[in-house]
Coordinates of C-alpha atoms in Angstrom, one line a residue:
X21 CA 67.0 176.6 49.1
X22 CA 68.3 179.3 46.7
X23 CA 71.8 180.7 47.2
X24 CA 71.8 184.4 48.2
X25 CA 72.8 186.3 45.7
X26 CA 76.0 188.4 46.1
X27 CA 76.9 192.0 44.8
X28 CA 79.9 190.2 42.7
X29 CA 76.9 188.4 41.5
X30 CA 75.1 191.1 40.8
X31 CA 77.4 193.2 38.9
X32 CA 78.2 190.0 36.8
X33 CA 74.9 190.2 35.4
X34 CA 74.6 193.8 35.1
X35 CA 77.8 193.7 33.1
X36 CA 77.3 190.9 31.0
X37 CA 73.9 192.1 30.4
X38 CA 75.0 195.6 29.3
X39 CA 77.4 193.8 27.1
X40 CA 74.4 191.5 25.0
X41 CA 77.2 188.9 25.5
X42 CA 76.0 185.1 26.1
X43 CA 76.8 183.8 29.4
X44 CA 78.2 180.2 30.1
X45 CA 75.8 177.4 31.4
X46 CA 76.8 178.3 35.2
X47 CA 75.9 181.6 35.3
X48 CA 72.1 182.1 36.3
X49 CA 71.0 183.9 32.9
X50 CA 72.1 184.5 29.4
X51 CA 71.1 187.4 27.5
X52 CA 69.4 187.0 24.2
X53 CA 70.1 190.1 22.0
X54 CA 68.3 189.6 18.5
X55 CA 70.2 191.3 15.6
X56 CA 68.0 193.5 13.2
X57 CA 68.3 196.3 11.3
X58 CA 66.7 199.4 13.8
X59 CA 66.3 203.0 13.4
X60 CA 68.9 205.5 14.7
X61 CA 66.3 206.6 17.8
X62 CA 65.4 202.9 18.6
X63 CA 64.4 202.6 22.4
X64 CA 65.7 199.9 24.2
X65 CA 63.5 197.5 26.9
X66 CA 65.4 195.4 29.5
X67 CA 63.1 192.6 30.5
X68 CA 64.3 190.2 32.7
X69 CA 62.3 186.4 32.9
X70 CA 63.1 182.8 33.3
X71 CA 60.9 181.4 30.5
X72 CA 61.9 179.3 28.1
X73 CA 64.3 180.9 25.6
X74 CA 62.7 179.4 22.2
X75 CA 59.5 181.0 22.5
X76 CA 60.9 184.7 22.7
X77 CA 62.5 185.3 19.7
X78 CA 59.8 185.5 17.0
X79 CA 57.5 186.8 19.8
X80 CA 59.5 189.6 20.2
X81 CA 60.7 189.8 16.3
X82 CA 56.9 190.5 15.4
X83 CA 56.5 192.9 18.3
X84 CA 59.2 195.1 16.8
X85 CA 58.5 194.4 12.7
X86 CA 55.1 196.6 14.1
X87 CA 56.8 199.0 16.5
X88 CA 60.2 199.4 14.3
X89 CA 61.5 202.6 17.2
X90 CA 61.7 199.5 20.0
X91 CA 63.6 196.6 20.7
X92 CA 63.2 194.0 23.8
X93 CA 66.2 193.1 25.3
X94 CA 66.0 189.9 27.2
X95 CA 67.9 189.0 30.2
X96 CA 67.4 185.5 31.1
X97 CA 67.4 184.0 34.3
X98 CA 68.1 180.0 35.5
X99 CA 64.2 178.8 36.1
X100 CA 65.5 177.5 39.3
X101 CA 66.7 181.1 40.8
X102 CA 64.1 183.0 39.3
X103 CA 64.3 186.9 40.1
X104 CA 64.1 187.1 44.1
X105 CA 63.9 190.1 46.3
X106 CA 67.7 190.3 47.1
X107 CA 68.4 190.6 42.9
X108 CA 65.8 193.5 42.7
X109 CA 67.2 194.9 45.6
X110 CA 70.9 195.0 44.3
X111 CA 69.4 196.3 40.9
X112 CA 68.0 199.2 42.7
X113 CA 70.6 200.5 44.4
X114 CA 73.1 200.5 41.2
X115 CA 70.3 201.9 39.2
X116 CA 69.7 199.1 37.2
X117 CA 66.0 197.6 37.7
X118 CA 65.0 196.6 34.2
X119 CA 62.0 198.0 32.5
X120 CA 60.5 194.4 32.8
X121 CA 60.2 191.8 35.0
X122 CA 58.8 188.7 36.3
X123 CA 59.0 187.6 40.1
X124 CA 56.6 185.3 42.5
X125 CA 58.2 187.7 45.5
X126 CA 56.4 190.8 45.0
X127 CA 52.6 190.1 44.7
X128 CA 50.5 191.7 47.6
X129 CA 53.6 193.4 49.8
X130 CA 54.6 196.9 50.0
X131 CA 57.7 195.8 47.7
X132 CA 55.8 196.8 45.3
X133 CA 56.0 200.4 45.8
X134 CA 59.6 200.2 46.2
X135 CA 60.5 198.1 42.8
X136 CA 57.5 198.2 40.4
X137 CA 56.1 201.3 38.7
X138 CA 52.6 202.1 39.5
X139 CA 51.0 201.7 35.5
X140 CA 47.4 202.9 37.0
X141 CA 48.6 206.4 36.7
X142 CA 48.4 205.7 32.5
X143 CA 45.1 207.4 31.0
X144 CA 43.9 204.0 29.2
X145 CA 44.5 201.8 32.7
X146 CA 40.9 202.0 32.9
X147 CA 40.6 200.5 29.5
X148 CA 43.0 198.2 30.2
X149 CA 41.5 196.4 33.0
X150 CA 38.0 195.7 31.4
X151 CA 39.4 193.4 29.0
X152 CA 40.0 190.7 32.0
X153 CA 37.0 188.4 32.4
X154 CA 36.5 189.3 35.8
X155 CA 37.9 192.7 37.1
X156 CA 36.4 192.9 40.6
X157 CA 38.4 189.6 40.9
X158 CA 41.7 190.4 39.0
X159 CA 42.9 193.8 40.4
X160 CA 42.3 193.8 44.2
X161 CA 43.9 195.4 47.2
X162 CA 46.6 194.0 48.5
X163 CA 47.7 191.6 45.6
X164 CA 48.4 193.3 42.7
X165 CA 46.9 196.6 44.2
X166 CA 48.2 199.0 46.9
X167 CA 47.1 201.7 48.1
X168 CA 44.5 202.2 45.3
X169 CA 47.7 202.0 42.7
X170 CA 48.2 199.1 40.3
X171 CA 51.6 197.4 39.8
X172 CA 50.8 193.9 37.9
X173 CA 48.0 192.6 36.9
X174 CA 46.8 188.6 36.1
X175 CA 47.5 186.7 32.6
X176 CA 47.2 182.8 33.7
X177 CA 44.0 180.5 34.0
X178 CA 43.0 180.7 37.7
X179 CA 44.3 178.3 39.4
X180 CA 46.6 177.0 42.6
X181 CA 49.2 177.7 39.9
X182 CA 50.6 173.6 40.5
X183 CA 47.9 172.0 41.7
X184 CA 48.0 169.2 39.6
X185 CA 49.9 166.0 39.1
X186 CA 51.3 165.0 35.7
X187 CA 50.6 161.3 34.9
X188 CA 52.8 159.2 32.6
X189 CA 50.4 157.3 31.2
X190 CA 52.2 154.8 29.4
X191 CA 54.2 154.4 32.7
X192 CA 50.4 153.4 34.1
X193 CA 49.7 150.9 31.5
X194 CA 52.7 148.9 31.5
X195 CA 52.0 148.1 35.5
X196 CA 48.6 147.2 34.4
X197 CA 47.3 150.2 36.1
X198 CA 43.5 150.7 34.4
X199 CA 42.2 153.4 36.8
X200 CA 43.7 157.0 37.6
X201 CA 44.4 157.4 41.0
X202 CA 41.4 159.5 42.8
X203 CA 42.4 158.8 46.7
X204 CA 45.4 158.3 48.5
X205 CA 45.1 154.7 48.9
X206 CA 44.6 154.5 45.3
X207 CA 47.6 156.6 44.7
X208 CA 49.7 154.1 46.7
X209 CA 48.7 151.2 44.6
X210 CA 49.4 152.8 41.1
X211 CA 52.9 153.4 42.9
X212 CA 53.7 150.0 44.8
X213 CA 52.5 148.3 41.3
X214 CA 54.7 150.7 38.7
X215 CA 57.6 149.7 41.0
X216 CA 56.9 145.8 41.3
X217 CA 56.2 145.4 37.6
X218 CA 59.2 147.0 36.8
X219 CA 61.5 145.4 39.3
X220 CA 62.3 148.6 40.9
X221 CA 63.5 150.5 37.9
X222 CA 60.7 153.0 37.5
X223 CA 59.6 154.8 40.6
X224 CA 55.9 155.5 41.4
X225 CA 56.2 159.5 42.4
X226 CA 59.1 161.9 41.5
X227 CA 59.8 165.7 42.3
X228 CA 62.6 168.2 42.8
X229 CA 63.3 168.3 46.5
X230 CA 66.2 170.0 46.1
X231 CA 64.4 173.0 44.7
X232 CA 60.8 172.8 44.7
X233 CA 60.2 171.4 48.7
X234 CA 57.3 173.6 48.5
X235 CA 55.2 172.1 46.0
X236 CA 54.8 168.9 47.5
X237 CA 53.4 170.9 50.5
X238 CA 51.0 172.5 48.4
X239 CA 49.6 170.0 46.5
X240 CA 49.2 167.9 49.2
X241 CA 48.0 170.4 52.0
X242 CA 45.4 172.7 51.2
X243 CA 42.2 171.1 52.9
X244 CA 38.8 171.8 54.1
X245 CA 39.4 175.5 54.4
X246 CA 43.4 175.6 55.9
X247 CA 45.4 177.8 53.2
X248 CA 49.0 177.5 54.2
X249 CA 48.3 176.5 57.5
X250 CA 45.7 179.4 58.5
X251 CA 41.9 179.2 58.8
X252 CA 40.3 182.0 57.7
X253 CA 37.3 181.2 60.1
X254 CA 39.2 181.3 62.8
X255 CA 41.9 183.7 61.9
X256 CA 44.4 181.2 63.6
X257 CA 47.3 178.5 62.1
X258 CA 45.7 175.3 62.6
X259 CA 48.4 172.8 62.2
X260 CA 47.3 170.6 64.9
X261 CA 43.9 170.4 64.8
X262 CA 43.4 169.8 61.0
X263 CA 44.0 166.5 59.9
X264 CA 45.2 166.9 56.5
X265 CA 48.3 168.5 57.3
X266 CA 50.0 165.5 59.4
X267 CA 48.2 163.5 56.7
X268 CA 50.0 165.0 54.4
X269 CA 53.4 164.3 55.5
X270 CA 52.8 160.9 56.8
X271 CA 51.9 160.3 53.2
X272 CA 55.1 161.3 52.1
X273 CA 57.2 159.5 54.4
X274 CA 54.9 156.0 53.7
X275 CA 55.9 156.5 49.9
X276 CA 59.2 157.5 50.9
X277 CA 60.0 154.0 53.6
X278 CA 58.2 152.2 50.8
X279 CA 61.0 153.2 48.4
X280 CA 58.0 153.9 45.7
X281 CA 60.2 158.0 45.5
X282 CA 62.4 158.2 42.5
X283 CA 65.8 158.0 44.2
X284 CA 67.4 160.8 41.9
X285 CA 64.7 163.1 43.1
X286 CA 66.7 163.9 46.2
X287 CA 69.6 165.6 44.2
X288 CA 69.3 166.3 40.5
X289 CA 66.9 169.7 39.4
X290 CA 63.7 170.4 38.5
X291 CA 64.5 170.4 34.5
X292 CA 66.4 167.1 35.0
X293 CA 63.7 165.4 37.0
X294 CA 60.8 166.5 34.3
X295 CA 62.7 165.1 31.6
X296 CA 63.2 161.4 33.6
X297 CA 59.7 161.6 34.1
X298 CA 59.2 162.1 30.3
X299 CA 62.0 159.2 29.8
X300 CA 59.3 156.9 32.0
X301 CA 61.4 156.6 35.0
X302 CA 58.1 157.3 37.2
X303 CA 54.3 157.3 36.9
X304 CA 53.4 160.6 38.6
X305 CA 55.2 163.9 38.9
X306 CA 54.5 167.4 39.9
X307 CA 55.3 170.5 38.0
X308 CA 53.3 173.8 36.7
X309 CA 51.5 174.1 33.6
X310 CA 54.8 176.0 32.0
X311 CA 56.3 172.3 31.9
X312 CA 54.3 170.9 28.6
X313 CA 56.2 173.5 26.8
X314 CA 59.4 172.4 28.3
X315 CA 58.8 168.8 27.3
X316 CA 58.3 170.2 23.5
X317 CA 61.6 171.3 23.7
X318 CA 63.3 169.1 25.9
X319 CA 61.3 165.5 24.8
X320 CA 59.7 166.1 22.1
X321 CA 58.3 162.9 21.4
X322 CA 56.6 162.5 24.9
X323 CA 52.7 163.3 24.4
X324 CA 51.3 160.2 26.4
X325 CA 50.5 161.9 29.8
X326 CA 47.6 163.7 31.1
X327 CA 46.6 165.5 34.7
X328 CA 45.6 164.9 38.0
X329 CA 44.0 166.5 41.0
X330 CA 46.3 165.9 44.1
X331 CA 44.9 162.5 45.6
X332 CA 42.1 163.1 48.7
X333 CA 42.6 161.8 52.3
X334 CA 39.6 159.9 52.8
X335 CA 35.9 162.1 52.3
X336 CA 34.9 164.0 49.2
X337 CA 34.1 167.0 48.9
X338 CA 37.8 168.5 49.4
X339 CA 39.7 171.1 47.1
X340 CA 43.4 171.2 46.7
X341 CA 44.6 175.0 47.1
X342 CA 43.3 178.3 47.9
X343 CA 43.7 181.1 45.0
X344 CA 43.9 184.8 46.1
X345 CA 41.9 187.1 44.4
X346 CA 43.9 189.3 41.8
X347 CA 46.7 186.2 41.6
X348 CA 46.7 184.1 38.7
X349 CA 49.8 183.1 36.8
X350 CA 53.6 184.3 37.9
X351 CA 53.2 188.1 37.7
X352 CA 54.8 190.7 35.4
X353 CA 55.8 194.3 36.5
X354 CA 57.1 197.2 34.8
X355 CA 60.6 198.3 36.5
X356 CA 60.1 201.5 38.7
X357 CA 63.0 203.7 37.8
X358 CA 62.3 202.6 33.5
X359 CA 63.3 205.6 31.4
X360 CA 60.7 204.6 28.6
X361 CA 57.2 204.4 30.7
X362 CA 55.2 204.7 27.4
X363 CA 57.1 202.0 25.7
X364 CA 57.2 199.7 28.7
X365 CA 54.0 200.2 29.0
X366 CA 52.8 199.3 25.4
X367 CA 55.0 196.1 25.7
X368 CA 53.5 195.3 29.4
X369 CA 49.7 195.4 28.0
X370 CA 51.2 193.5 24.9
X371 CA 51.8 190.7 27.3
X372 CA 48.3 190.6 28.8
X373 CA 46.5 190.5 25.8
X374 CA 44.2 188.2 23.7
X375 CA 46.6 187.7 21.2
X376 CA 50.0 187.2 23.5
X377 CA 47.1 184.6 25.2
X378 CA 46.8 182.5 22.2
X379 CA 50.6 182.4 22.0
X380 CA 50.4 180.9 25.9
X381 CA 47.9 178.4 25.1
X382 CA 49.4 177.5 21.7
X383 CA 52.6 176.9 24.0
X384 CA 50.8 174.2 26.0
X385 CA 49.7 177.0 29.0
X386 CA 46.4 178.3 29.6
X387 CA 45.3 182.6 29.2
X388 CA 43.3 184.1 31.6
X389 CA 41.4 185.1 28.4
X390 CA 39.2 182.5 27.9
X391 CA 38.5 183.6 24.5
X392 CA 42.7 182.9 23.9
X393 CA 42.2 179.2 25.0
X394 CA 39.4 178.7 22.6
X395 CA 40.8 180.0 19.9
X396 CA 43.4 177.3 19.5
X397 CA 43.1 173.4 20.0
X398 CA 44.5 172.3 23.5
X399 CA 46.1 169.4 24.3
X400 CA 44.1 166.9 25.9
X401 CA 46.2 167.6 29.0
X402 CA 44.8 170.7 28.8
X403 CA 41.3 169.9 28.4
X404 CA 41.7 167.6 31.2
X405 CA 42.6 170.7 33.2
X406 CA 40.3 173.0 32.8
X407 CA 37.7 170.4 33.2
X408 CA 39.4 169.8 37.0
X409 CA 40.4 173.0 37.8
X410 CA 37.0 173.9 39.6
X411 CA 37.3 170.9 41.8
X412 CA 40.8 171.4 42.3
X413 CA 41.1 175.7 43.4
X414 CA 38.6 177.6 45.3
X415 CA 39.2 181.7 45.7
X416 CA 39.6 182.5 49.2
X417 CA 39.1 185.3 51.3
X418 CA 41.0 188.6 51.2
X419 CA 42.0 190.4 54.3
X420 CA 43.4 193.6 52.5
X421 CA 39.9 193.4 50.4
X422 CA 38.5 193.9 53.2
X423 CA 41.2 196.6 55.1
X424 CA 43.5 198.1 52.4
X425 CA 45.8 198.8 56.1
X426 CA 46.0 194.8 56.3
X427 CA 49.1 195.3 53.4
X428 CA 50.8 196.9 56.2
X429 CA 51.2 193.8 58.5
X430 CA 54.1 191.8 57.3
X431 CA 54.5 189.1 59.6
X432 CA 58.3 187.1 60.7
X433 CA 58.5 183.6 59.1
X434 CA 58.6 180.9 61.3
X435 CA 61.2 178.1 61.3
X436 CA 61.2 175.5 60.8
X437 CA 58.5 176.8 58.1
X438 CA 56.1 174.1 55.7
X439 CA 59.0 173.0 53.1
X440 CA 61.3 172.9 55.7
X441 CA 59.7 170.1 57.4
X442 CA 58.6 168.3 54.2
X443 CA 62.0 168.5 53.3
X444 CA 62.9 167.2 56.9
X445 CA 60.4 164.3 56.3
X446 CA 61.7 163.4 53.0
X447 CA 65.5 163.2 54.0
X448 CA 64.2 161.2 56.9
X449 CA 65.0 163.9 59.4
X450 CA 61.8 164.0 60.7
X451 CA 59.8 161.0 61.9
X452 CA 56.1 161.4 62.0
X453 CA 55.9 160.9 65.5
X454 CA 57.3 164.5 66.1
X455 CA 54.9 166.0 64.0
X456 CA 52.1 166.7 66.3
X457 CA 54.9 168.3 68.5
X458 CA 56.6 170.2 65.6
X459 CA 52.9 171.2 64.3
X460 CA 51.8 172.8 67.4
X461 CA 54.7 174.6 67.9
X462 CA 54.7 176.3 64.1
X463 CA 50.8 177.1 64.8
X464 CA 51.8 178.9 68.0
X465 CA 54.9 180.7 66.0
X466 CA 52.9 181.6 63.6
X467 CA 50.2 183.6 65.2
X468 CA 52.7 184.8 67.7
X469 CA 54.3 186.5 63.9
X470 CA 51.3 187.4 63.3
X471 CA 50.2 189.0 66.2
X472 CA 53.4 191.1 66.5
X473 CA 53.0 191.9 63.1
X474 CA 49.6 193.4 63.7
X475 CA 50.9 195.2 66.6
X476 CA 54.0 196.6 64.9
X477 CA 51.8 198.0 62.4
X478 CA 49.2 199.5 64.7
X479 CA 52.3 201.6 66.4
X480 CA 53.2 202.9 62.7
X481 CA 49.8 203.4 62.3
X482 CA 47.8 201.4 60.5
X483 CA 44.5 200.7 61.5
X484 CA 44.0 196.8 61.6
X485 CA 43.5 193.8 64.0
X486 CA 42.9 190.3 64.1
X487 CA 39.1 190.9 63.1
X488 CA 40.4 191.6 59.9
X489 CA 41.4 187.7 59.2
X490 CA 38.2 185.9 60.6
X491 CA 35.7 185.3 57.9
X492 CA 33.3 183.0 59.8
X493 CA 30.8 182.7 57.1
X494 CA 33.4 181.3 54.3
X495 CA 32.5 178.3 52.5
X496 CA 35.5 176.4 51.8
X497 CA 33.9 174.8 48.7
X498 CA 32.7 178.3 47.3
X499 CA 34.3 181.0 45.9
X500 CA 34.7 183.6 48.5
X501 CA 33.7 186.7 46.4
X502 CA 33.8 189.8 48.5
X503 CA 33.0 192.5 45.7
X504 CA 30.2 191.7 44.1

């Protein structure tokens, strides 16, 4: 879980940040000022990210060689504590939101309105949006739209963000392992046989627990029509009754009893478990796309590994995760209280362009351009993904599409929530025999959330119900398009 972050906190990185000073290691950012000669009225934009520090500086050194009157400050943020709502929240009320930002927190919620400016309101927004391949699909209500007024907008391929597995394929070949893993039952084997042909020194599967719980739950969970536990058929949690969730986590605690789980993965970080991977110390991992770039940096001479869909539990057809409309890639937002709109604004569009694309895919990601990943050679990786990506992600269906009032229901989470219990099975907490018991009762606390959610909004207001969730005629193994 991340560690709240407290006004001392706070007020360290505000001042550090005003400063341009470097912080230490422990701290969770460092700022990155970049000396150059500038002009007496030069305007200054904070940005605040958690990308990898390497690629910023020449990005941002052309940027300003061609607007000489602006200069983008970074503040840089520890990838595994990201920007969440209680560091926005803090910046607010001392007046210091940056003028950029990144944050998964945001997307779809009326946070939004309180933290983000609204860049709709700019004459060329129109402009702006036809250069995305599909615009019906990337600015909708209730993701990066509310109440008809933008506030981020898409720059990553379309996907389920992680929904594949990385494969060390060297790893593969030196167990004598010949076939990439489609099933679950073929997953096991590649693991049971990288652990016996190395005597136990390389693991089969690896992956962050400590931080990142709640990728293993989505990679693993997303079937036959269930996105994060709730069928949009239905417009109920269905835990219980589907399958693939116990699956799932049955799965895990097999590979886990089986001892085929790097044993490091139950402590050490994201960054530090990507880079054993890299050494060979397992066969499979899971990480986002963002992580090829990291492995430039961080092991350079690892190239050997390719992608994965998420094994299937028994039948084909299946897909791995649902994908919102209007969500693709971590979004960007331009600070609500920035003192330079235009500028901001020049530098926001800058970042959802065809040319910033080509930078992304040159970097080992993919653009939501499709234009910017053809323009340079990808990775076999790469081309590996986008070749899985429609077997792997299906769009699914919209409420607040459908009832721009559905923004205004903001349900209670339930606990123990998904990650929560994968992290119980993992730790060994949890047997699978109390699943079905701790599955009905998250289903039932769920839509209880939900329900009371609805209701609390109805008193303020808002006009919405239930009906507003239950899409009987989606196809799970379609695109749900809703605006044709």
């Amino acid at each position: 879980m991340f560690k709240k972050m407290t006004r001392r906190d706070f007020l360290k990185i505000s001042s550090v940040a005003a400063a341009g000073a470097v912080a230490n290691k422990a701290s969770a950012f460092t700022s990155y000022p970049i000396a150059r000669n500038r002009r007496d009225d030069t305007i200054e934009i904070v940005q605040w990210d958690w990308n990898d520090d390497s690629e910023w500086e020449p990005i941002i050194a052309d940027y300003e060689s061609k607007h000489s009157n602006v200069h983008i400050k970074r503040v840089h943020f520890d990838a595994g504590k990201q920007i969440k709502l209680d560091t926005l929240e803090l910046a607010s009320k001392e007046g210091s939101l940056p003028d950029i930002f990144m944050t998964i927190d945001l997307a779809g919620t009326a946070y939004m309105e309180k933290f983000a400016y609204a860049f709709s309101q700019f004459a060329d927004f129109a402009d702006f949006t036809k250069r995305f391949p599909t615009p019906q699909l990337d600015f909708v209500e209730g993701r990066n739209v509310l109440g008809g007024k933008a506030y981020t907008a898409p720059n990553s391929f379309r996907s389920g963000w992680w929904n594949q597995i990385f494969v060390n394929n060297k790893v593969l070949k030196d167990a004598g392992v010949s076939k990439l893993p489609e099933t679950s039952d073929e997953f096991l084997a590649a693991c049971r046989a990288v652990v016996k042909a190395s005597g136990g020194k390389v693991a089969g599967y690896t992956l962050g627990f400590s931080q990142w719980a709640t990728m293993m739950f989505q990679f693993f969970s997303a079937r036959d029509a269930i996105v994060w536990g709730f069928d949009y058929r239905t417009g109920k949690h269905a835990y219980p009754s589907n399958k693939y969730y116990q699956k799932m986590w049955e799965f895990l605690g097999q590979m886990r009893d089986e001892k085929l789980i790097l044993p490091e993965s139950a402590s050490l970080d994201v960054d530090s478990i990507n880079s054993l991977f890299a050494e060979g110390k397992a066969a499979f991992t899971q990480t986002g796309l963002w992580q090829i770039n990291n492995w430039r940096r961080t092991n350079p001479n690892f190239t050997d590994y390719t992608v994965i869909a998420a094994p299937l539990f028994g039948e084909k057809p299946q897909y791995t995760i649902g994908v919102p409309p209007g969500d693709t890639g971590t979004p960007w937002y331009m600070g609500k209280t920035t003192k330079h709109p235009d500028q901001a604004w020049e530098w926001y569009k800058y970042l959802h362009s065809v040319d910033y694309g080509k930078i992304v895919a040159e970097r080992g990601n993919l653009s939501i351009f499709p234009e910017a990943n053809a323009a340079v050679k990808l990775i076999p990786a790469l081309q590996d993904y986008i070749r899985l990506n429609p077997t792997m992600s299906r769009i699914y269906p919209s409420p607040s599409l459908r009832n721009p009032d559905e923004t205004k229901v903001n349900p209670q989470g339930a606990k123990p929530d998904d990650p929560a219990i994968t992290s119980g099975i993992f730790s060994g907490q949890i047997t699978p025999a109390e699943l079905p018991a701790i599955l009905k009762k998250l289903a039932e606390d769920k839509d209880a959330a939900l329900a009371q959610a609805i209701a609390d909004a109805k008193t303020a207001g808002a006009k919405v119900s239930i009906d507003d969730y239950i899409f009987p005629d989606w196809n799970p193994l379609e695109d749900y398009v809703q605006i044709k």
